[in-house]
């Protein structure tokens, strides 16, 4: 298995980004928003949102674990 490297190539980010493509599979284009002559859209916004979602998940998971450990050590 190839190791992913780079800011946006971590396994969690790629799996979250893949979920985006699964969710939009079969979506219809909206006239006036999608440019039919532009070809494929560049989903950079979706990639950034996937990275932000993973970042927030790890941050809140860390806070939860830290809170549990800190409270259990007080007793």
PDB file of N, CA and C in Angstrom, residues 7-31:
ATOM      1  N   UNK A   7      -0.009  17.659   2.665  1.00  0.00           N
ATOM      2  CA  UNK A   7      -1.055  18.255   3.489  1.00  0.00           C
ATOM      3  C   UNK A   7      -2.432  17.686   3.218  1.00  0.00           C
ATOM      4  N   UNK A   8      -2.795  17.544   1.951  1.00  0.00           N
ATOM      5  CA  UNK A   8      -4.143  17.105   1.599  1.00  0.00           C
ATOM      6  C   UNK A   8      -4.187  15.650   1.161  1.00  0.00           C
ATOM      7  N   UNK A   9      -3.157  14.870   1.431  1.00  0.00           N
ATOM      8  CA  UNK A   9      -3.112  13.497   0.955  1.00  0.00           C
ATOM      9  C   UNK A   9      -3.137  12.476   2.074  1.00  0.00           C
ATOM     10  N   UNK A  10      -3.501  12.887   3.263  1.00  0.00           N
ATOM     11  CA  UNK A  10      -3.624  11.935   4.357  1.00  0.00           C
ATOM     12  C   UNK A  10      -4.825  11.027   4.141  1.00  0.00           C
ATOM     13  N   UNK A  11      -4.776   9.854   4.727  1.00  0.00           N
ATOM     14  CA  UNK A  11      -5.834   8.868   4.527  1.00  0.00           C
ATOM     15  C   UNK A  11      -7.203   9.395   4.977  1.00  0.00           C
ATOM     16  N   UNK A  12      -7.260  10.085   6.095  1.00  0.00           N
ATOM     17  CA  UNK A  12      -8.542  10.592   6.593  1.00  0.00           C
ATOM     18  C   UNK A  12      -9.112  11.665   5.670  1.00  0.00           C
ATOM     19  N   UNK A  13      -8.250  12.547   5.167  1.00  0.00           N
ATOM     20  CA  UNK A  13      -8.714  13.604   4.257  1.00  0.00           C
ATOM     21  C   UNK A  13      -9.193  12.988   2.954  1.00  0.00           C
ATOM     22  N   UNK A  14      -8.447  12.028   2.424  1.00  0.00           N
ATOM     23  CA  UNK A  14      -8.845  11.402   1.166  1.00  0.00           C
ATOM     24  C   UNK A  14     -10.151  10.630   1.312  1.00  0.00           C
ATOM     25  N   UNK A  15     -10.359   9.961   2.430  1.00  0.00           N
ATOM     26  CA  UNK A  15     -11.615   9.236   2.636  1.00  0.00           C
ATOM     27  C   UNK A  15     -12.786  10.197   2.779  1.00  0.00           C
ATOM     28  N   UNK A  16     -12.577  11.314   3.458  1.00  0.00           N
ATOM     29  CA  UNK A  16     -13.631  12.317   3.595  1.00  0.00           C
ATOM     30  C   UNK A  16     -13.927  12.969   2.250  1.00  0.00           C
ATOM     31  N   UNK A  17     -12.893  13.234   1.480  1.00  0.00           N
ATOM     32  CA  UNK A  17     -13.048  13.826   0.150  1.00  0.00           C
ATOM     33  C   UNK A  17     -13.778  12.853  -0.782  1.00  0.00           C
ATOM     34  N   UNK A  18     -13.471  11.567  -0.671  1.00  0.00           N
ATOM     35  CA  UNK A  18     -14.148  10.554  -1.487  1.00  0.00           C
ATOM     36  C   UNK A  18     -15.636  10.495  -1.151  1.00  0.00           C
ATOM     37  N   UNK A  19     -15.978  10.713   0.105  1.00  0.00           N
ATOM     38  CA  UNK A  19     -17.391  10.737   0.489  1.00  0.00           C
ATOM     39  C   UNK A  19     -18.129  11.872  -0.216  1.00  0.00           C
ATOM     40  N   UNK A  20     -17.440  12.972  -0.462  1.00  0.00           N
ATOM     41  CA  UNK A  20     -18.035  14.085  -1.195  1.00  0.00           C
ATOM     42  C   UNK A  20     -18.410  13.643  -2.613  1.00  0.00           C
ATOM     43  N   UNK A  21     -17.490  12.938  -3.275  1.00  0.00           N
ATOM     44  CA  UNK A  21     -17.770  12.487  -4.635  1.00  0.00           C
ATOM     45  C   UNK A  21     -18.892  11.452  -4.661  1.00  0.00           C
ATOM     46  N   UNK A  22     -18.975  10.628  -3.635  1.00  0.00           N
ATOM     47  CA  UNK A  22     -20.075   9.676  -3.549  1.00  0.00           C
ATOM     48  C   UNK A  22     -21.399  10.408  -3.377  1.00  0.00           C
ATOM     49  N   UNK A  23     -21.390  11.465  -2.583  1.00  0.00           N
ATOM     50  CA  UNK A  23     -22.624  12.215  -2.319  1.00  0.00           C
ATOM     51  C   UNK A  23     -23.112  12.977  -3.547  1.00  0.00           C
ATOM     52  N   UNK A  24     -22.199  13.444  -4.376  1.00  0.00           N
ATOM     53  CA  UNK A  24     -22.620  14.237  -5.537  1.00  0.00           C
ATOM     54  C   UNK A  24     -22.757  13.404  -6.804  1.00  0.00           C
ATOM     55  N   UNK A  25     -22.533  12.101  -6.701  1.00  0.00           N
ATOM     56  CA  UNK A  25     -22.648  11.229  -7.869  1.00  0.00           C
ATOM     57  C   UNK A  25     -24.072  11.301  -8.426  1.00  0.00           C
ATOM     58  N   UNK A  26     -24.190  11.632  -9.687  1.00  0.00           N
ATOM     59  CA  UNK A  26     -25.495  11.718 -10.328  1.00  0.00           C
ATOM     60  C   UNK A  26     -26.193  13.055 -10.142  1.00  0.00           C
ATOM     61  N   UNK A  27     -25.509  14.018  -9.548  1.00  0.00           N
ATOM     62  CA  UNK A  27     -26.115  15.340  -9.353  1.00  0.00           C
ATOM     63  C   UNK A  27     -26.316  16.023 -10.692  1.00  0.00           C
ATOM     64  N   UNK A  28     -27.318  16.846 -10.775  1.00  0.00           N
ATOM     65  CA  UNK A  28     -27.610  17.560 -12.018  1.00  0.00           C
ATOM     66  C   UNK A  28     -26.929  18.924 -12.007  1.00  0.00           C
ATOM     67  N   UNK A  29     -26.549  19.356 -13.182  1.00  0.00           N
ATOM     68  CA  UNK A  29     -25.968  20.698 -13.314  1.00  0.00           C
ATOM     69  C   UNK A  29     -27.080  21.732 -13.246  1.00  0.00           C
ATOM     70  N   UNK A  30     -26.785  22.871 -12.681  1.00  0.00           N
ATOM     71  CA  UNK A  30     -27.754  23.958 -12.563  1.00  0.00           C
ATOM     72  C   UNK A  30     -27.399  25.016 -13.602  1.00  0.00           C
ATOM     73  N   UNK A  31     -28.334  25.270 -14.486  1.00  0.00           N
ATOM     74  CA  UNK A  31     -28.091  26.266 -15.524  1.00  0.00           C
ATOM     75  C   UNK A  31     -27.887  27.638 -14.896  1.00  0.00           C
TER      76      UNK A  31
END
